Amino acid sequence: ENSVQAALVTDWFDGRFDSLLGLRQDVYRRSRYYQADRQRYVGNAKNLGVVWHVRKDASLYYGYSDSNRVPGNVNPSLYGEPMPLSQGKAHEFGLKFSLLEDRLSGSISRYSSDQKNDNGSLPFRDTIDPLGLNGQFGPPSASIVYDRTSKGYEVTLTAKPIKNWNVRFSYSNADGIEGTTIDMLRLYN
């Protein structure tokens, strides 16, 4: 993997508004020697963040990021195609606060994350594509591609009741969906 990244962090209007912009490019190269092929993936990622300091002790924020990940499975798909680059997008927004001279602080946030083209092994390959005369000739396992989505919220409170002591309470709730409808043909002669 080779990567190049850059980030720009700025503050505006005498510190009332902060922003972050980040860019990253990853180039992945992988060889599958037993199949005598090479795979090359290029992924571009962006990060964007803004914070508005509404008051000295309260700020609203929003963050966006996307990402990419080279397939964790080197096996081809059931039809012999290489696995695609997995790509994700995430959004988060919320409120951060600090009260009583930083003795009580916390945040309330809401987020969503979508991952496309994640991949995993197909555990029942022989059911639809048996080795031997009735199926395709290929490696003993194959991969599938699916999507996943997660949405939720989080509340965090930190208190400093006495000097050098911190007490933290955190609660999060996430709803997730993992999977995609996949149609597979039975490959019998």
Coordinates of N, CA and C in Angstrom, one line a residue:
E1 N 0.9 -1.2 0.0 CA 0.0 0.0 0.0 C 0.9 1.2 0.0
N2 N 0.6 2.2 -0.8 CA 1.2 3.5 -0.8 C 0.1 4.5 -0.6
S3 N 0.4 5.5 0.2 CA -0.7 6.5 0.4 C -0.1 7.9 0.5
V4 N -0.9 8.9 0.1 CA -0.5 10.3 0.2 C -1.7 11.0 0.9
Q5 N -1.4 11.9 1.9 CA -2.5 12.6 2.5 C -2.1 14.0 2.9
A6 N -3.1 14.8 3.0 CA -2.9 16.2 3.4 C -4.1 16.7 4.2
A7 N -3.9 17.6 5.1 CA -5.0 18.1 5.9 C -4.8 19.6 6.1
L8 N -5.9 20.3 6.1 CA -5.9 21.8 6.4 C -6.9 22.1 7.5
V9 N -6.3 22.6 8.6 CA -7.1 23.0 9.8 C -7.1 24.5 9.9
T10 N -8.3 25.1 10.0 CA -8.4 26.6 10.1 C -9.3 27.0 11.2
D11 N -9.2 28.2 11.7 CA -10.2 28.8 12.5 C -10.5 30.2 11.9
W12 N -11.8 30.6 12.1 CA -12.3 31.7 11.4 C -13.0 32.6 12.5
F13 N -13.2 33.9 12.2 CA -14.0 34.8 13.0 C -13.5 34.8 14.4
D14 N -12.2 35.0 14.7 CA -11.7 35.1 16.0 C -12.0 33.8 16.8
G15 N -11.9 32.7 16.2 CA -12.0 31.4 16.9 C -13.5 30.9 17.1
R16 N -14.4 31.6 16.5 CA -15.8 31.2 16.6 C -16.2 30.0 15.7
F17 N -15.4 29.8 14.7 CA -15.7 28.7 13.7 C -14.4 28.0 13.4
D18 N -14.4 26.7 13.5 CA -13.2 25.9 13.1 C -13.6 25.0 11.9
S19 N -12.6 24.7 11.1 CA -12.9 23.8 10.0 C -11.7 22.9 9.7
L20 N -12.0 21.7 9.2 CA -10.9 20.7 8.8 C -11.3 20.2 7.5
L21 N -10.3 20.1 6.6 CA -10.4 19.4 5.3 C -9.2 18.5 5.2
G22 N -9.5 17.2 4.9 CA -8.4 16.3 4.7 C -8.7 15.5 3.4
L23 N -7.6 15.1 2.7 CA -7.7 14.3 1.5 C -6.6 13.2 1.6
R24 N -7.0 12.0 1.1 CA -6.0 10.9 1.2 C -6.2 10.1 -0.1
Q25 N -5.1 9.6 -0.6 CA -5.2 8.6 -1.7 C -4.4 7.4 -1.4
D26 N -5.0 6.2 -1.5 CA -4.3 5.0 -1.3 C -4.3 4.2 -2.5
V27 N -3.1 3.6 -2.8 CA -3.0 2.7 -3.9 C -2.5 1.3 -3.4
Y28 N -3.3 0.3 -3.6 CA -3.1 -1.0 -3.1 C -2.7 -1.9 -4.3
R29 N -1.7 -2.7 -4.1 CA -1.3 -3.7 -5.1 C -1.2 -5.0 -4.4
R30 N -1.7 -6.0 -5.0 CA -1.7 -7.4 -4.4 C -1.6 -8.4 -5.5
S31 N -0.7 -9.4 -5.2 CA -0.6 -10.5 -6.2 C -1.1 -11.8 -5.6
R32 N -1.9 -12.5 -6.3 CA -2.3 -13.8 -5.9 C -1.5 -14.8 -6.7
Y33 N -0.5 -15.4 -6.1 CA 0.4 -16.2 -6.9 C -0.2 -17.5 -7.4
Y34 N -1.0 -18.1 -6.6 CA -1.6 -19.4 -7.1 C -2.6 -19.2 -8.2
Q35 N -3.1 -17.9 -8.4 CA -3.9 -17.7 -9.6 C -3.2 -16.9 -10.7
A36 N -1.9 -16.5 -10.4 CA -1.1 -15.8 -11.3 C -1.8 -14.5 -11.8
D37 N -2.4 -13.8 -10.9 CA -2.9 -12.5 -11.3 C -2.5 -11.4 -10.3
R38 N -2.6 -10.2 -10.7 CA -2.3 -9.1 -9.8 C -3.5 -8.1 -9.8
Q39 N -3.7 -7.6 -8.6 CA -4.9 -6.7 -8.4 C -4.3 -5.3 -8.0
R40 N -4.9 -4.3 -8.5 CA -4.5 -2.9 -8.2 C -5.8 -2.2 -7.8
Y41 N -5.8 -1.5 -6.7 CA -7.0 -0.7 -6.2 C -6.5 0.7 -5.9
V42 N -7.3 1.7 -6.3 CA -7.0 3.1 -6.0 C -8.2 3.6 -5.3
G43 N -8.0 4.1 -4.1 CA -9.1 4.7 -3.3 C -8.8 6.1 -2.9
N44 N -9.7 7.0 -3.0 CA -9.6 8.3 -2.6 C -10.6 8.6 -1.4
A45 N -10.1 9.2 -0.3 CA -10.9 9.5 0.9 C -10.8 11.0 1.2
K46 N -12.0 11.4 1.8 CA -12.1 12.8 2.2 C -12.6 12.9 3.6
N47 N -12.2 13.9 4.3 CA -12.7 14.2 5.6 C -13.0 15.7 5.7
L48 N -14.2 16.0 6.3 CA -14.6 17.4 6.4 C -15.2 17.6 7.8
G49 N -14.8 18.6 8.5 CA -15.3 18.8 9.8 C -15.5 20.3 10.1
V50 N -16.6 20.7 10.7 CA -16.8 22.1 11.1 C -17.3 22.1 12.5
V51 N -16.8 23.1 13.2 CA -17.3 23.3 14.6 C -17.7 24.8 14.8
W52 N -18.8 25.0 15.3 CA -19.3 26.4 15.5 C -19.4 26.6 17.1
H53 N -18.5 27.4 17.6 CA -18.5 27.7 19.0 C -19.6 28.7 19.3
V54 N -20.8 28.2 19.6 CA -22.0 29.1 19.8 C -21.7 30.0 21.0
R55 N -21.2 29.4 22.1 CA -20.8 30.1 23.2 C -19.5 29.6 23.7
K56 N -18.9 30.2 24.7 CA -17.6 29.7 25.2 C -17.7 28.3 25.7
D57 N -18.9 27.9 26.2 CA -19.0 26.6 26.8 C -19.9 25.6 26.0
A58 N -20.3 26.0 24.8 CA -21.1 25.1 24.0 C -20.7 25.2 22.5
S59 N -20.6 24.1 21.8 CA -20.3 24.1 20.4 C -21.1 23.1 19.7
L60 N -21.5 23.4 18.4 CA -22.2 22.5 17.5 C -21.1 22.0 16.5
Y61 N -21.2 20.8 16.1 CA -20.2 20.3 15.2 C -20.9 19.3 14.2
Y62 N -20.2 19.2 13.0 CA -20.6 18.2 12.0 C -19.3 17.6 11.4
G63 N -19.3 16.4 11.1 CA -18.2 15.7 10.5 C -18.7 14.8 9.4
Y64 N -17.9 14.7 8.3 CA -18.2 13.8 7.2 C -16.8 13.1 6.9
S65 N -16.9 11.9 6.6 CA -15.7 11.2 6.1 C -16.1 10.0 5.2
D66 N -15.2 9.8 4.3 CA -15.4 8.5 3.5 C -14.1 7.8 3.6
S67 N -14.2 6.5 3.3 CA -13.0 5.7 3.4 C -13.1 4.6 2.4
N68 N -12.0 3.9 2.3 CA -11.9 2.7 1.4 C -11.0 1.6 2.0
R69 N -11.3 0.4 1.7 CA -10.5 -0.7 2.3 C -10.4 -1.8 1.2
V70 N -9.1 -2.2 1.1 CA -8.8 -3.3 0.1 C -9.5 -4.5 0.6
P71 N -10.0 -5.4 -0.2 CA -10.7 -6.6 0.2 C -9.9 -7.5 1.1
G72 N -10.4 -7.9 2.2 CA -9.7 -8.8 3.1 C -9.6 -10.2 2.6
N73 N -10.3 -10.6 1.6 CA -10.4 -11.9 1.1 C -9.8 -11.9 -0.3
V74 N -8.7 -12.7 -0.5 CA -8.1 -12.8 -1.8 C -8.8 -13.7 -2.8
N75 N -9.8 -14.5 -2.3 CA -10.5 -15.4 -3.2 C -11.4 -14.6 -4.2
P76 N -11.5 -15.1 -5.4 CA -12.4 -14.3 -6.3 C -13.9 -14.6 -6.0
S77 N -14.7 -13.9 -6.6 CA -16.1 -14.1 -6.5 C -16.5 -15.5 -7.0
L78 N -17.7 -15.9 -6.9 CA -18.2 -17.2 -7.4 C -18.0 -17.3 -8.9
Y79 N -18.0 -16.1 -9.6 CA -17.9 -16.1 -11.0 C -16.5 -15.8 -11.5
G80 N -15.5 -15.9 -10.6 CA -14.1 -15.7 -10.9 C -13.6 -14.2 -11.0
E81 N -14.5 -13.3 -10.6 CA -14.1 -11.9 -10.6 C -13.4 -11.5 -9.3
P82 N -12.4 -10.5 -9.4 CA -11.7 -10.1 -8.2 C -12.7 -9.2 -7.3
M83 N -12.5 -9.3 -6.0 CA -13.4 -8.5 -5.1 C -13.2 -7.0 -5.3
P84 N -14.2 -6.2 -5.3 CA -14.1 -4.8 -5.5 C -13.6 -4.1 -4.2
L85 N -13.1 -2.9 -4.4 CA -12.7 -2.0 -3.3 C -13.9 -1.7 -2.4
S86 N -13.8 -1.9 -1.1 CA -14.9 -1.5 -0.2 C -14.8 0.0 0.1
Q87 N -16.0 0.6 0.1 CA -16.0 2.1 0.3 C -17.1 2.4 1.3
G88 N -16.8 3.3 2.2 CA -17.7 3.7 3.3 C -17.9 5.3 3.3
K89 N -19.0 5.7 3.9 CA -19.3 7.1 4.1 C -20.0 7.2 5.5
A90 N -19.6 8.2 6.2 CA -20.1 8.5 7.5 C -20.4 9.9 7.8
H91 N -21.5 10.2 8.5 CA -21.9 11.5 8.9 C -22.0 11.5 10.4
E92 N -21.6 12.6 11.1 CA -21.8 12.7 12.5 C -22.1 14.2 12.8
F93 N -23.1 14.5 13.7 CA -23.3 15.8 14.1 C -23.7 15.8 15.6
G94 N -23.5 16.9 16.3 CA -23.9 16.9 17.7 C -23.5 18.2 18.4
L95 N -23.6 18.1 19.7 CA -23.4 19.2 20.6 C -22.3 18.8 21.6
K96 N -21.3 19.7 21.8 CA -20.3 19.5 22.9 C -20.5 20.6 23.9
F97 N -20.3 20.3 25.2 CA -20.4 21.4 26.2 C -19.4 21.2 27.3
S98 N -19.2 22.3 28.0 CA -18.3 22.3 29.1 C -18.8 23.3 30.1
L99 N -19.2 22.9 31.3 CA -19.8 23.7 32.3 C -19.0 23.8 33.6
L100 N -19.3 24.7 34.5 CA -18.7 24.8 35.8 C -17.2 24.7 35.8
E101 N -16.6 25.6 34.9 CA -15.2 25.7 34.8 C -14.6 24.3 34.4
D102 N -15.2 23.6 33.5 CA -14.7 22.3 33.0 C -14.9 21.2 34.0
R103 N -15.7 21.4 35.0 CA -15.9 20.3 36.0 C -17.0 19.3 35.5
L104 N -17.8 19.8 34.5 CA -18.8 18.9 33.9 C -18.8 19.2 32.4
S105 N -18.5 18.1 31.6 CA -18.4 18.3 30.2 C -19.1 17.1 29.5
G106 N -19.3 17.2 28.3 CA -19.9 16.1 27.6 C -20.3 16.4 26.2
S107 N -21.0 15.4 25.5 CA -21.4 15.6 24.2 C -22.6 14.7 23.9
I108 N -23.4 15.2 22.9 CA -24.6 14.4 22.4 C -24.4 14.4 20.9
S109 N -24.4 13.2 20.4 CA -24.1 13.1 18.9 C -25.0 12.1 18.3
R110 N -25.2 12.2 17.0 CA -26.0 11.4 16.1 C -25.1 11.0 14.9
Y111 N -25.1 9.8 14.5 CA -24.2 9.4 13.4 C -24.9 8.4 12.5
S112 N -24.4 8.3 11.3 CA -24.8 7.2 10.3 C -23.6 6.8 9.5
S113 N -23.5 5.5 9.2 CA -22.4 5.0 8.4 C -22.9 4.0 7.4
D114 N -22.4 4.1 6.2 CA -22.8 3.2 5.1 C -21.5 2.6 4.5
Q115 N -21.5 1.3 4.4 CA -20.3 0.6 3.8 C -20.8 -0.2 2.6
K116 N -20.2 0.0 1.5 CA -20.6 -0.6 0.2 C -19.5 -1.6 -0.2
N117 N -19.8 -2.7 -0.7 CA -18.9 -3.7 -1.3 C -18.0 -4.3 -0.2
D118 N -18.5 -4.5 1.0 CA -17.8 -5.3 1.9 C -17.7 -6.7 1.4
N119 N -16.8 -7.5 1.9 CA -16.8 -8.9 1.4 C -16.5 -9.9 2.5
G120 N -16.9 -11.1 2.2 CA -16.7 -12.2 3.1 C -16.7 -13.5 2.4
S121 N -16.4 -14.6 3.1 CA -16.3 -15.9 2.4 C -17.7 -16.5 2.3
L122 N -17.9 -17.3 1.3 CA -19.1 -18.0 1.0 C -19.0 -19.4 1.6
P123 N -19.7 -19.6 2.8 CA -19.5 -20.8 3.5 C -20.1 -22.1 2.9
F124 N -21.0 -21.9 2.0 CA -21.7 -23.0 1.4 C -21.5 -23.1 -0.1
R125 N -20.3 -22.9 -0.6 CA -20.0 -22.8 -2.0 C -20.4 -24.1 -2.7
D126 N -20.0 -25.2 -2.1 CA -20.3 -26.5 -2.8 C -21.7 -26.8 -3.0
T127 N -22.6 -26.1 -2.3 CA -24.0 -26.3 -2.5 C -24.5 -25.8 -3.9
I128 N -23.9 -24.7 -4.3 CA -24.3 -24.1 -5.6 C -23.2 -24.2 -6.7
D129 N -22.0 -24.6 -6.3 CA -20.9 -24.7 -7.3 C -20.0 -25.8 -6.8
P130 N -20.3 -27.1 -7.0 CA -19.5 -28.1 -6.5 C -18.2 -28.3 -7.3
L131 N -17.2 -28.7 -6.7 CA -16.0 -29.1 -7.4 C -16.2 -30.3 -8.2
G132 N -15.4 -30.5 -9.3 CA -15.6 -31.7 -10.1 C -16.3 -31.5 -11.3
L133 N -17.0 -32.5 -11.8 CA -17.6 -32.5 -13.1 C -18.8 -31.6 -13.2
N134 N -19.6 -31.5 -12.1 CA -20.8 -30.7 -12.1 C -20.7 -29.2 -12.0
G135 N -19.6 -28.7 -11.5 CA -19.5 -27.2 -11.3 C -18.4 -26.6 -12.1
Q136 N -18.0 -25.4 -11.7 CA -16.9 -24.8 -12.3 C -15.6 -25.3 -11.7
F137 N -14.5 -25.2 -12.4 CA -13.2 -25.5 -11.8 C -12.7 -24.2 -11.1
G138 N -12.4 -24.2 -9.9 CA -12.0 -23.0 -9.2 C -11.4 -23.3 -7.8
P139 N -11.0 -22.3 -7.1 CA -10.5 -22.6 -5.7 C -11.6 -23.1 -4.8
P140 N -11.2 -23.8 -3.7 CA -12.3 -24.4 -2.9 C -13.2 -23.4 -2.2
S141 N -12.9 -22.2 -2.2 CA -13.8 -21.2 -1.6 C -14.0 -20.0 -2.5
A142 N -15.1 -19.3 -2.2 CA -15.4 -18.1 -3.0 C -15.8 -17.0 -2.1
S143 N -15.9 -15.8 -2.6 CA -16.3 -14.6 -1.8 C -17.6 -14.0 -2.2
I144 N -18.3 -13.3 -1.3 CA -19.5 -12.6 -1.6 C -19.3 -11.1 -1.3
V145 N -20.1 -10.3 -1.9 CA -20.0 -8.9 -1.7 C -21.4 -8.4 -1.1
Y146 N -21.3 -7.6 0.0 CA -22.6 -7.2 0.6 C -22.3 -5.8 1.2
D147 N -23.4 -5.1 1.6 CA -23.4 -3.8 2.1 C -23.8 -3.8 3.6
R148 N -23.5 -2.8 4.3 CA -23.9 -2.7 5.7 C -24.2 -1.2 6.0
T149 N -25.1 -1.0 6.9 CA -25.5 0.4 7.4 C -25.6 0.4 8.9
S150 N -25.2 1.5 9.5 CA -25.3 1.6 10.9 C -25.8 3.0 11.2
K151 N -26.7 3.2 12.1 CA -27.2 4.5 12.6 C -27.4 4.5 14.1
G152 N -27.1 5.6 14.7 CA -27.2 5.6 16.1 C -27.0 7.0 16.8
Y153 N -26.9 7.0 18.1 CA -26.6 8.2 18.8 C -25.8 7.8 20.1
E154 N -25.2 8.8 20.6 CA -24.3 8.6 21.8 C -24.4 9.8 22.7
V155 N -24.4 9.6 24.0 CA -24.4 10.6 25.0 C -23.2 10.3 26.0
T156 N -22.4 11.3 26.2 CA -21.2 11.2 27.1 C -21.2 12.3 28.1
L157 N -21.0 12.0 29.3 CA -20.8 13.0 30.4 C -19.6 12.7 31.2
T158 N -18.8 13.7 31.4 CA -17.6 13.6 32.2 C -17.6 14.6 33.4
A159 N -17.4 14.1 34.6 CA -17.5 15.0 35.8 C -16.1 14.9 36.5
K160 N -15.7 16.0 37.1 CA -14.5 16.1 37.9 C -14.9 16.5 39.3
P161 N -15.4 15.5 40.1 CA -15.9 15.8 41.5 C -14.9 16.4 42.4
I162 N -13.7 15.8 42.4 CA -12.6 16.3 43.2 C -11.3 16.4 42.3
K163 N -10.3 17.0 42.8 CA -9.1 17.2 42.0 C -8.5 15.8 41.7
N164 N -8.0 15.7 40.4 CA -7.4 14.5 39.9 C -8.3 13.3 39.7
W165 N -9.6 13.5 39.8 CA -10.6 12.4 39.6 C -11.5 12.7 38.5
N166 N -11.7 11.8 37.6 CA -12.7 11.9 36.5 C -13.7 10.8 36.6
V167 N -15.0 11.1 36.4 CA -16.0 10.1 36.4 C -16.7 10.3 35.0
R168 N -16.8 9.2 34.3 CA -17.4 9.3 32.9 C -18.6 8.3 32.8
F169 N -19.7 8.8 32.2 CA -20.9 8.1 31.9 C -21.0 8.2 30.4
S170 N -21.3 7.0 29.7 CA -21.4 7.0 28.3 C -22.5 6.0 27.9
Y171 N -23.4 6.5 27.0 CA -24.5 5.6 26.5 C -24.5 5.7 25.0
S172 N -24.6 4.6 24.4 CA -24.8 4.6 22.9 C -25.8 3.6 22.5
N173 N -26.4 3.9 21.4 CA -27.4 3.1 20.8 C -27.2 3.0 19.3
A174 N -27.0 1.8 18.7 CA -26.8 1.7 17.3 C -27.7 0.7 16.7
D175 N -28.3 1.0 15.6 CA -29.1 0.1 14.8 C -28.3 -0.2 13.5
G176 N -28.2 -1.5 13.2 CA -27.4 -1.8 12.1 C -28.1 -2.8 11.2
I177 N -27.8 -2.8 9.9 CA -28.3 -3.7 8.9 C -27.1 -4.2 8.2
E178 N -26.9 -5.5 8.2 CA -25.8 -6.1 7.5 C -26.3 -7.1 6.5
G179 N -26.0 -6.8 5.2 CA -26.4 -7.8 4.2 C -27.0 -7.1 3.0
T180 N -27.0 -7.9 2.0 CA -27.6 -7.5 0.7 C -28.2 -8.7 0.1
T181 N -29.3 -8.5 -0.7 CA -29.9 -9.6 -1.4 C -28.9 -10.1 -2.5
I182 N -28.5 -11.3 -2.4 CA -27.6 -11.9 -3.4 C -28.2 -13.0 -4.2
D183 N -28.2 -12.9 -5.5 CA -28.8 -14.0 -6.3 C -27.6 -14.9 -6.8
M184 N -27.7 -16.2 -6.6 CA -26.7 -17.1 -7.1 C -27.3 -18.2 -7.8
L185 N -26.8 -18.5 -9.0 CA -27.3 -19.6 -9.8 C -26.7 -20.9 -9.4
R186 N -27.4 -22.0 -9.5 CA -26.8 -23.3 -9.2 C -26.0 -23.7 -10.5
L187 N -24.8 -24.0 -10.3 CA -23.9 -24.2 -11.5 C -23.7 -25.7 -11.7
Y188 N -24.8 -26.4 -12.0 CA -24.7 -27.8 -12.3 C -24.8 -28.0 -13.8
N189 N -24.1 -29.0 -14.4 CA -24.3 -29.3 -15.8 C -25.6 -30.1 -16.0

